[in-house]
Amino acid sequence: MPRLMKTGIEGLDRVLCGGFLYHNSILLKGAPGCGKTTLGIQTVYNGATQFDEPGVIVLFEQFPQQLYRDLMSYNWDLDGLVKQNKLRVIFSEPSQVLSKDKMADPPLIAEIQNAVMEIGAKRILVDSVSHILNVAHDAHSARELLLRFINGLKTIGLTPLLTAEAENREGAIGLDEYLTDCVLLLSSEAAKDKTFHIRQINIRKTRGHDHVRGRHVFQLTNKGVEVYPRLPEKTTEDERAEGSGLTKVSSGIKGLDDILGGGYTRGTSTIIAGMPGTYKTTLGVQFLVKGAEPNEHGLFISFSEQPQFLARLMQEKGLPVAEKVKSGELDVWHFIPKEIYMEEVLYRLEAEFKKGRTTRLVVDAINEIERSIEDPGSYKDIMAAFLTLCSAYGVTSLFTQKMDKQSGAQPLADINYASMFDGIIFLGTIEIESSVHKVISVLKMRGGNYSSDLRELTCDAKGLSVKDKFVGLSGILSGNVKGQYKKNVEELFQPLYFIRDFIHMIADTPMEESQRAGILENLKSESNKLVDKLKTHFDVKK
Amino acid sequence: MPKTILIADDNESVRTILKLTLQFKGYNLIEVDNGAKALETLKTTEVDLLISDIDMPQMNGLELLAALRADPKFASLPILICSAEQDATEENIVARGASGFLTKPCPPSELLGAVAKFVG
């Protein structure tokens, strides 16, 4: 395996399968303002500061002092590097690439060679070669000139990075692309449904070395260029995080742990699907806040609620989100789908997982992911990337999904990509005798036994509780409920038994008049209450 | 001295019926609406019998039963579980340490008979 020249931009090095081959010429091509100069300078700067590889920057249009000033916004002290003999910045004229005669080196190459000898430079950025091409009289001489210049740089031991303006004609391949070994096309376009431009890197070729194909999103951040590889590498079943096994982690709800056979299976991903208002978000938060062991770290990614609003909402349910965030046991990330690339979320998530502290993740809600993706066909890939990441790092995750309709006995039919998830929990509503009840059911859970009972889900100031089965009722999911809810039967029969038994006692048991009067008073009161209950139950008006 | 019975049930109308039934026999009654409150009460008050529902918020009847039986102080406290849970049977509830089990809805005559076995 040949030694590779790292750019020091983590996402880009990953896309480049480790970096560039030394002495390959690299073309950074794109429209003005898309970030090619920043990317080139960052590669040279990182070389000097991280890899002990001094560099040279050749500028044709911008003065060095102006460049130093602009780059201080990234905290890159180029002037300091120059003083430490780790960098040389040459301001030149494009005409300096022209030789006086065919045998002599062009003046610019000679100047660069001096710099290389002074500081031992390994990397060079030339910004931009479009100027060089402009000094040639025709296409043939432009080709000769550029090839000679690139080879001149290689001969003195440099790995050249060359910026170039993109052709105006769509799909056109410039001369510079034929003459260089690696081509990175940078673009910045207005994105559909986004409030900003989407920047992408498309690696057209890397001669002699592999790279990850496809378009990779990048951003200009306050640290310079950040590249978010299209998708994280796939993880095979064998590579799943060690120790995930089939152990269980608490859901934070005792009744749910019981029906899950102890809790969610560690390291698995479960979808929580339900109509609006069925406690999907609360179920996720309770998993992070009440289910976690002391000092266990959880992450909540919200694509809808603002963190402050979420915290207030959950406080009313006895789930102290703000307190957990303050103590460092919980992080809440909030993204507005229109203002974020999913690649960036995945990149940040992987960086978080790499810290090794996060063991629980909730993503609320995946419908927003689907809405934010430009190409609907890539939704499945993005979801697969989320699940792969969680699996690789042994993180137990819940993904909420808002359902538009509840189609009776076939709830799975409305859950997108249900087969991708290890577990599926369905949340719904049912109406029993004019009263709406929330219902929870585990439809699938990989690893261990679970009960597929339909249970009542309630919420109070202490959070969610999973209650009894709907004993006595059938056809709940289809919406065609049959039978009598045993809880209601109990409410009606308990006073009825009381009335019956106490009438017998009055008739059969000797007792004092005052005691008899007391019982009769209770019977009167209970029979009145029973009549009222029956009226409500059977909707009798009089 | 009348015997003291603690009733733990989250359903107020069920608690009322139990109370009226037991008052008939002159028992002294305390009522709470969940297992956690029952546990607190038992720590501070002398009680002769506990009648508990299973499905209650915060701490359910089975958790309460387990907590009490784990504490030597309550090892001999008579505990009568009264529940409508379909999975609950006298056999499996007694196996968990309860002294007796009644299915809800429970006729007062049955309740008084069961209570008499423990507190006379």
XYZ file of C-alpha atoms in Angstrom:
662
model
C 0.000 0.000 0.000
C 1.627 3.290 -1.058
C 1.904 6.096 1.481
C -0.951 8.559 1.155
C -1.028 12.314 1.577
C -3.768 13.144 4.039
C -5.670 16.375 3.558
C -6.368 16.513 7.300
C -10.066 17.020 6.492
C -11.471 13.871 8.063
C -14.513 13.414 5.833
C -12.489 14.090 2.675
C -9.715 11.676 3.659
C -12.399 9.052 4.212
C -13.902 9.726 0.777
C -10.367 9.496 -0.668
C -9.829 6.125 1.052
C -7.022 7.594 3.132
C -5.759 10.543 1.082
C -4.096 11.370 -2.246
C -1.155 9.504 -3.709
C 1.979 11.630 -3.312
C 3.102 13.331 -6.558
C -0.299 12.961 -8.166
C -1.553 16.299 -9.494
C -4.896 17.272 -7.999
C -7.384 19.581 -9.682
C -9.948 21.412 -7.530
C -12.473 22.707 -9.974
C -15.644 24.729 -9.518
C -17.501 27.977 -9.969
C -16.322 31.109 -8.100
C -17.179 31.098 -4.403
C -17.755 27.377 -4.095
C -14.780 26.824 -1.741
C -11.985 25.462 -3.921
C -9.324 27.941 -2.727
C -10.267 27.310 0.919
C -10.060 23.553 0.379
C -6.647 23.877 -1.267
C -5.222 26.196 1.394
C -6.596 23.988 4.164
C -4.811 20.971 2.671
C -1.509 22.901 2.574
C -2.095 24.414 6.046
C -2.920 21.002 7.572
C 0.180 19.543 5.920
C 2.385 22.143 7.627
C 0.652 22.030 11.017
C -0.404 18.367 11.374
C 1.867 16.262 9.173
C 5.212 18.098 9.259
C 4.991 18.752 5.530
C 5.813 22.387 4.690
C 3.981 23.883 1.729
C 3.926 26.581 -0.907
C 0.970 28.678 -2.048
C 1.121 30.415 -5.429
C -1.371 33.227 -5.946
C -2.128 34.912 -9.258
C -4.903 37.269 -8.295
C -4.955 37.777 -4.532
C -2.276 39.548 -2.486
C -0.732 37.487 0.351
C -1.627 40.028 3.063
C -5.245 39.965 1.970
C -5.182 36.176 2.084
C -3.646 36.144 5.600
C -6.349 38.512 6.814
C -9.209 36.484 5.263
C -7.950 33.194 6.644
C -7.680 34.456 10.207
C -11.485 33.945 10.327
C -10.651 30.229 10.367
C -7.870 30.849 12.906
C -5.279 29.828 10.318
C -2.182 31.910 10.987
C -0.469 31.731 7.598
C 1.820 34.637 8.379
C 3.002 32.735 11.462
C 3.732 29.645 9.368
C 5.754 31.735 6.912
C 7.828 33.090 9.822
C 8.381 29.522 11.080
C 9.638 28.461 7.613
C 6.756 26.036 7.213
C 5.128 27.950 4.380
C 6.054 30.165 1.447
C 3.450 32.313 -0.290
C 4.374 33.483 -3.794
C 2.422 36.200 -5.545
C 3.106 35.930 -9.259
C 2.008 36.778 -12.765
C 0.600 34.046 -15.027
C 3.179 35.029 -17.623
C 5.889 33.727 -15.264
C 5.018 30.186 -16.381
C 6.279 30.976 -19.849
C 9.925 30.021 -20.524
C 12.278 32.209 -22.441
C 13.438 29.164 -24.354
C 12.422 25.525 -24.511
C 15.398 24.273 -22.519
C 15.025 26.604 -19.527
C 12.598 26.290 -16.655
C 9.914 28.986 -16.455
C 10.763 31.699 -13.887
C 7.911 30.611 -11.620
C 9.181 27.027 -11.404
C 12.607 28.361 -10.479
C 11.099 30.542 -7.750
C 9.105 27.589 -6.399
C 12.195 25.406 -6.466
C 14.039 27.956 -4.315
C 11.199 27.874 -1.802
C 11.211 24.064 -1.776
C 14.934 24.039 -1.085
C 14.582 26.601 1.717
C 11.820 24.943 3.702
C 11.609 21.379 2.346
C 8.085 21.862 0.941
C 6.046 18.794 -0.002
C 2.703 20.323 -0.981
C 1.829 23.202 -3.258
C -1.377 25.030 -4.098
C -1.583 27.001 -7.340
C -4.573 29.350 -7.394
C -5.571 29.167 -10.153
C -4.376 27.389 -13.285
C -7.169 29.023 -15.299
C -4.865 32.061 -15.438
C -2.074 29.924 -16.880
C -4.357 28.612 -19.601
C -5.350 32.178 -20.435
C -1.793 33.193 -21.337
C -1.561 30.523 -24.029
C -2.356 31.462 -27.619
C -4.296 28.349 -28.545
C -5.521 25.030 -27.149
C -2.409 23.176 -28.244
C 0.001 25.561 -26.538
C -2.238 25.712 -23.456
C -1.940 21.944 -23.149
C 1.838 22.090 -23.565
C 2.180 24.908 -21.066
C 0.085 23.324 -18.345
C 1.596 19.862 -18.763
C 5.069 21.311 -18.542
C 4.174 23.319 -15.460
C 2.606 20.328 -13.649
C 5.519 18.069 -14.508
C 7.929 20.773 -13.363
C 6.245 20.798 -9.934
C 6.319 16.980 -9.714
C 9.980 16.900 -10.694
C 10.949 19.007 -7.707
C 9.151 16.553 -5.402
C 5.854 18.392 -4.869
C 2.288 17.127 -4.781
C 0.445 19.891 -6.661
C -3.063 21.074 -5.859
C -4.419 23.234 -8.659
C -7.609 25.243 -8.590
C -9.523 25.974 -11.783
C -12.684 27.723 -12.872
C -15.449 25.428 -14.067
C -16.428 25.514 -17.742
C -19.606 27.387 -18.500
C -20.890 24.604 -20.675
C -22.615 21.875 -18.691
C -20.948 18.482 -18.990
C -17.847 19.960 -20.678
C -14.547 18.408 -19.691
C -11.701 20.896 -19.647
C -8.149 20.445 -20.745
C -7.028 20.706 -17.146
C -9.047 17.589 -16.296
C -7.217 15.517 -18.896
C -3.812 16.657 -17.688
C -4.244 16.069 -13.954
C -4.279 12.786 -12.038
C -7.120 13.563 -9.640
C -10.159 15.733 -10.293
C -12.465 17.032 -7.568
C -15.454 18.940 -8.896
C -16.945 21.349 -6.385
C -20.419 22.775 -6.807
C -22.714 25.117 -4.957
C -26.343 25.136 -6.036
C -29.631 26.403 -4.649
C -31.258 23.353 -3.096
C -34.913 22.540 -3.462
C -36.829 23.025 -0.202
C -33.714 24.291 1.578
C -32.997 27.792 2.753
C -29.360 27.693 1.619
C -27.079 26.500 -1.164
C -26.022 22.882 -1.196
C -22.282 22.380 -1.666
C -21.085 19.085 -3.055
C -17.807 17.430 -4.011
C -17.849 14.941 -6.811
C -14.589 13.051 -7.270
C -14.251 12.426 -10.962
C -10.994 10.473 -10.806
C -8.100 9.550 -8.496
C -5.475 7.923 -10.673
C -3.809 4.837 -9.162
C -5.998 4.866 -6.083
C -9.613 4.247 -5.081
C -12.216 6.684 -3.739
C -15.837 6.575 -2.572
C -18.006 7.319 -5.562
C -20.942 9.704 -5.626
C -21.536 13.273 -4.547
C -20.436 14.215 -1.060
C -21.903 17.170 0.743
C -19.541 19.737 2.280
C -19.857 22.922 4.299
C -17.679 25.940 4.928
C -17.651 26.102 8.714
C -15.616 28.249 11.092
C -13.008 25.468 10.974
C -12.797 25.533 7.192
C -14.131 22.862 4.871
C -16.014 19.975 6.464
C -16.896 17.059 4.189
C -19.750 14.696 4.987
C -19.193 11.427 3.115
C -22.250 10.313 1.197
C -22.930 7.439 3.569
C -20.914 5.809 6.335
C -19.281 2.515 5.476
C -21.495 -0.523 5.733
C -21.067 -2.729 8.756
C -21.455 -6.453 8.461
C -23.272 -8.569 11.043
C -19.915 -9.796 12.381
C -18.711 -6.279 12.996
C -21.602 -5.344 15.282
C -20.400 -3.841 18.518
C -19.001 -6.425 20.834
C -20.986 -7.227 23.928
C -24.296 -6.086 22.487
C -25.413 -9.731 22.648
C -29.056 -10.090 23.527
C -29.026 -8.202 26.795
C -31.897 -5.877 27.579
C -32.057 -2.178 28.364
C -34.969 -0.618 30.196
C -37.559 1.389 28.297
C -38.130 3.483 31.405
C -41.664 2.089 31.657
C -42.069 -0.927 33.923
C -45.149 -2.273 32.107
C -43.423 -1.961 28.717
C -40.288 -3.706 30.002
C -42.565 -6.550 31.132
C -44.119 -7.055 27.708
C -40.717 -6.640 26.000
C -39.320 -9.465 28.114
C -37.099 -7.093 30.122
C -36.739 -4.097 27.797
C -35.390 -3.255 24.339
C -32.646 -5.548 23.076
C -29.329 -3.713 23.475
C -27.896 -2.308 20.252
C -31.106 -2.702 18.259
C -33.161 -0.062 16.463
C -36.887 0.174 17.046
C -39.462 2.223 15.243
C -42.216 3.837 17.310
C -45.073 4.395 14.890
C -48.355 6.086 15.605
C -50.825 8.820 14.772
C -50.240 12.307 16.216
C -50.906 12.539 19.962
C -50.212 8.906 20.773
C -47.161 9.675 22.997
C -44.429 8.749 20.474
C -42.088 11.548 21.565
C -42.819 10.949 25.255
C -42.024 7.249 24.858
C -38.661 8.247 23.368
C -37.865 10.798 26.068
C -38.862 8.426 28.872
C -36.465 5.832 27.387
C -33.627 8.374 27.705
C -34.610 9.991 30.994
C -36.052 7.182 33.089
C -34.696 4.093 31.354
C -31.022 5.045 31.514
C -28.752 3.872 34.291
C -27.115 6.619 36.374
C -24.492 8.440 34.269
C -25.566 6.608 31.097
C -25.525 9.122 28.226
C -28.411 9.566 25.819
C -28.938 11.688 22.711
C -32.262 13.066 21.447
C -32.294 14.330 17.854
C -35.316 16.503 17.264
C -36.408 17.456 13.782
C -39.536 19.142 15.068
C -39.753 20.465 18.649
C -37.372 23.182 19.862
C -35.304 21.907 22.843
C -36.773 24.464 25.269
C -40.328 23.605 24.232
C -39.609 19.893 24.426
C -38.162 20.319 27.935
C -41.214 22.281 29.086
C -43.589 19.755 27.558
C -41.794 16.839 29.202
C -41.478 18.580 32.573
C -45.283 18.459 32.812
C -45.028 14.692 32.373
C -42.460 14.302 35.129
C -39.561 13.861 32.683
C -36.800 16.322 33.680
C -35.132 16.864 30.285
C -33.553 20.211 31.211
C -32.098 18.752 34.415
C -30.587 15.789 32.540
C -29.102 18.101 29.905
C -27.573 20.231 32.661
C -26.055 17.199 34.382
C -24.531 16.066 31.078
C -26.471 12.795 30.928
C -28.545 13.918 27.958
C -27.903 15.941 24.814
C -30.688 17.365 22.676
C -29.825 18.259 19.089
C -32.367 20.277 17.192
C -32.237 20.565 13.416
C -34.583 22.353 11.065
C -34.931 19.918 8.164
C -34.785 22.702 5.573
C -31.462 23.917 6.925
C -29.475 20.713 7.231
C -28.106 17.906 5.103
C -28.702 14.449 6.502
C -25.090 13.620 5.586
C -23.998 16.280 8.062
C -26.267 14.846 10.793
C -24.822 11.372 10.157
C -21.284 12.739 10.230
C -21.871 14.512 13.547
C -23.634 11.447 14.935
C -20.686 9.238 14.096
C -18.300 11.729 15.731
C -20.523 11.630 18.849
C -20.640 7.818 18.878
C -16.850 7.716 18.498
C -16.555 9.456 21.864
C -17.887 6.197 23.290
C -20.305 7.726 25.782
C -23.671 7.580 24.001
C -25.577 4.322 24.459
C -29.133 5.491 23.756
C -30.476 7.472 20.814
C -33.919 8.789 19.899
C -34.654 10.347 16.506
C -37.927 12.310 16.374
C -39.327 12.008 13.726
C -38.143 10.171 10.638
C -40.925 11.682 8.506
C -38.921 14.923 8.691
C -35.829 13.126 7.373
C -37.860 11.960 4.411
C -39.096 15.526 3.821
C -35.607 16.994 3.933
C -34.004 14.695 1.375
C -33.621 16.040 -2.145
C -33.743 12.668 -3.851
C -36.607 10.540 -2.457
C -34.781 7.440 -3.696
C -31.971 8.034 -1.210
C -34.264 7.938 1.862
C -33.776 4.220 2.329
C -29.977 4.630 2.100
C -30.020 7.422 4.681
C -32.124 5.344 7.079
C -29.855 2.345 6.497
C -26.889 4.578 7.350
C -28.510 5.640 10.644
C -29.208 2.016 11.558
C -25.732 0.875 10.511
C -24.118 3.525 12.696
C -26.220 2.589 15.734
C -25.516 -1.076 15.224
C -21.774 -0.554 14.740
C -21.466 1.387 17.989
C -23.903 -0.794 19.982
C -26.297 2.128 20.496
C -29.905 1.225 21.323
C -32.079 3.504 19.245
C -35.697 4.533 18.819
C -37.005 6.276 15.705
C -40.449 7.835 15.862
C -42.674 7.843 12.809
C -45.853 9.820 12.475
C -48.566 7.856 10.714
C -51.261 9.652 8.756
C -53.782 6.919 9.171
C -54.350 3.858 11.291
C -55.363 1.055 9.022
C -56.895 -1.364 11.431
C -55.564 -4.849 11.641
C -52.608 -4.127 9.310
C -50.658 -1.338 11.042
C -47.416 -2.658 9.569
C -48.661 -1.737 6.120
C -48.372 1.972 6.986
C -44.901 1.821 8.512
C -42.229 2.743 5.970
C -39.389 0.268 5.595
C -40.587 -1.724 8.619
C -38.330 -4.618 7.653
C -35.190 -2.520 8.214
C -35.837 -2.167 11.929
C -35.172 -4.750 14.655
C -38.268 -3.738 16.566
C -41.621 -2.144 15.842
C -43.910 -0.638 18.452
C -47.314 0.541 17.380
C -49.174 3.292 19.218
C -52.820 3.900 18.445
C -56.113 5.100 19.805
C -59.316 3.188 20.372
C -62.734 4.287 21.413
C -64.460 2.309 24.121
C -67.924 3.403 25.084
C -67.466 7.038 24.066
C -64.057 7.330 25.646
C -60.739 7.439 23.748
C -57.977 5.206 25.101
C -54.346 5.026 23.937
C -53.092 1.582 23.003
C -49.560 0.183 22.720
C -48.525 -3.027 21.045
C -45.155 -4.598 20.267
C -45.380 -5.893 16.705
C -41.778 -7.058 16.422
C -38.682 -7.208 18.663
C -35.550 -9.020 17.591
C -33.837 -10.925 20.391
C -35.903 -12.543 23.091
C -39.550 -13.175 23.785
C -42.070 -10.413 23.865
C -45.804 -10.271 24.382
C -47.894 -8.966 21.520
C -50.813 -8.029 23.797
C -52.591 -4.769 23.197
C -52.202 -2.758 26.377
C -53.555 0.546 27.548
C -50.997 3.399 27.579
C -51.679 6.236 29.988
C -49.815 9.428 30.796
C -49.860 11.533 33.945
C -47.519 13.789 35.880
C -45.229 10.786 36.466
C -44.853 9.970 32.775
C -46.154 7.047 30.763
C -47.517 3.799 32.217
C -48.433 0.642 30.378
C -51.571 -0.778 31.928
C -53.810 -3.807 31.516
C -54.823 -5.630 28.428
C -58.223 -4.599 27.120
C -59.777 -7.638 28.787
C -63.155 -8.583 27.369
C -62.699 -6.718 24.072
C -61.735 -7.914 20.612
C -61.345 -6.268 17.213
C -59.522 -3.295 18.762
C -57.079 -2.590 15.916
C -59.675 -2.978 13.199
C -61.759 -0.304 14.930
C -64.650 -2.745 15.178
C -64.564 -3.312 18.941
C -66.697 -6.163 20.229
C -67.459 -7.294 23.780
C -67.452 -5.406 27.079
C -64.376 -3.832 28.619
C -63.860 -5.756 31.831
C -62.802 -2.616 33.715
C -66.169 -1.050 32.964
C -67.958 -4.275 33.906
C -66.075 -4.220 37.219
C -67.179 -0.616 37.851
C -70.815 -1.591 37.332
C -70.849 -4.921 39.083
C -68.974 -3.953 42.242
C -71.823 -1.705 43.569
C -74.422 -4.123 42.234
C -72.925 -6.940 44.313
C -72.818 -4.583 47.291
C -76.499 -3.718 46.930
C -77.502 -7.375 46.520
C -75.432 -8.677 49.462
C -76.443 -5.913 51.854
C -80.155 -6.349 51.102
C -79.655 -10.022 52.073
C -77.799 -8.987 55.244
C -80.566 -6.621 56.304
C -83.093 -9.381 55.724
C -81.116 -12.201 57.391
C -78.944 -10.603 60.098
C -80.244 -9.344 63.433
C -78.996 -5.776 63.956
C -79.782 -2.565 65.752
C -82.087 -0.033 64.149
C -79.335 2.598 63.846
C -77.068 0.138 62.007
C -79.919 -0.862 59.682
C -80.632 2.850 58.965
C -76.932 3.434 58.196
C -76.814 0.513 55.737
C -80.038 1.651 54.051
C -78.545 5.129 53.627
C -75.438 3.602 51.995
C -77.576 1.407 49.768
C -79.598 4.402 48.665
C -76.465 6.373 47.857
C -74.760 3.473 46.011
C -77.877 2.564 44.022
C -78.198 6.220 42.912
C -74.545 6.218 41.815
C -75.092 2.938 39.973
C -78.108 4.322 38.140
C -76.029 7.315 37.054
C -73.215 5.063 35.853
C -75.626 2.882 33.873
C -77.191 5.987 32.321
C -73.765 7.139 31.156
C -72.807 3.664 30.024
C -75.920 3.123 27.911
C -76.375 6.806 27.043
C -79.821 6.984 28.692
C -80.917 10.597 28.984
C -83.770 10.428 31.565
C -59.898 -2.809 69.996
C -61.083 -2.865 66.350
C -58.653 -4.266 63.819
C -57.108 -1.847 61.317
C -57.287 -2.625 57.598
C -55.359 -0.715 54.896
C -57.055 -0.572 51.478
C -54.879 0.207 48.453
C -56.853 0.744 45.223
C -56.696 3.532 42.634
C -60.415 3.269 41.839
C -62.333 5.504 44.205
C -65.724 3.837 43.732
C -64.198 0.410 44.448
C -62.551 1.829 47.592
C -65.913 3.233 48.738
C -67.656 -0.138 48.408
C -64.838 -1.946 50.221
C -64.932 0.688 52.952
C -68.722 0.472 53.411
C -68.555 -3.310 53.474
C -65.778 -3.457 56.056
C -67.216 -0.666 58.192
C -70.279 -2.870 58.577
C -68.155 -5.264 60.615
C -66.653 -2.421 62.618
C -63.129 -2.503 61.189
C -60.931 0.568 61.416
C -60.023 1.613 57.832
C -57.263 3.523 56.077
C -57.365 4.033 52.311
C -54.663 4.964 49.793
C -54.659 5.072 45.979
C -51.306 3.478 45.112
C -48.675 1.018 46.289
C -46.077 3.626 47.195
C -48.464 5.374 49.572
C -49.410 1.980 51.090
C -45.738 1.270 51.769
C -45.265 4.647 53.439
C -48.377 4.143 55.580
C -47.254 0.692 56.699
C -43.915 2.096 57.856
C -45.606 4.484 60.265
C -48.911 2.834 61.197
C -49.751 -0.486 62.834
C -51.986 -2.386 60.389
C -53.599 -5.832 60.836
C -54.443 -6.547 57.191
C -53.624 -5.059 53.781
C -56.134 -5.380 50.943
C -54.480 -4.361 47.669
C -55.411 -4.044 44.018
C -52.750 -4.992 41.412
C -53.010 -2.345 38.690
C -52.157 0.948 40.367
C -49.939 3.899 39.341
C -46.409 4.465 40.695
C -46.127 1.126 42.491
C -48.476 -1.671 41.573
C -49.815 -4.350 43.936
C -47.246 -6.967 42.923
C -44.341 -4.573 43.460
C -45.818 -3.638 46.827
C -46.153 -7.322 47.722
C -42.532 -7.990 46.761
C -41.282 -4.970 48.728
C -43.171 -6.010 51.840
C -42.129 -9.646 51.724
C -38.513 -8.578 51.281
C -38.719 -6.690 54.571
C -38.611 -8.970 57.662
C -40.765 -6.445 59.507
C -43.712 -7.290 57.222
C -43.029 -10.996 56.763
C -46.134 -12.006 58.720
C -48.462 -9.159 57.659
C -51.627 -10.693 56.114
C -51.972 -9.419 52.533
C -55.122 -9.971 50.510
C -54.804 -9.191 46.780
C -58.051 -8.210 45.089
C -57.790 -7.824 41.323
C -59.540 -8.129 37.967
C -56.315 -8.975 36.097
C -56.928 -11.889 33.796
C -53.491 -13.421 34.381
C -53.827 -13.321 38.177
C -54.909 -16.556 39.880
C -55.002 -17.521 43.533
C -52.168 -19.975 42.859
C -49.721 -17.536 41.267
C -50.567 -14.671 43.617
C -50.117 -16.805 46.754
C -46.869 -18.140 45.244
C -45.606 -14.516 45.227
C -46.215 -14.272 48.957
C -49.827 -13.078 49.256
C -51.993 -14.523 52.030
C -55.079 -14.717 49.833
C -56.625 -13.644 46.524
C -60.057 -12.383 45.481
C -61.268 -11.768 41.929
C -62.867 -8.396 41.240
C -65.732 -7.560 41.137
C -65.987 -9.127 44.562
C -69.310 -9.634 46.378
C -69.162 -8.163 49.935
C -70.111 -11.540 51.433
C -66.957 -13.095 49.897
C -64.828 -10.182 51.011
C -66.039 -10.343 54.591
C -65.479 -14.114 54.640
C -61.906 -13.752 53.393
C -61.102 -10.872 55.762
C -62.479 -12.807 58.748
C -59.941 -15.574 58.071
C -57.077 -13.165 58.786
C -58.381 -10.719 61.353
C -61.328 -12.540 62.946
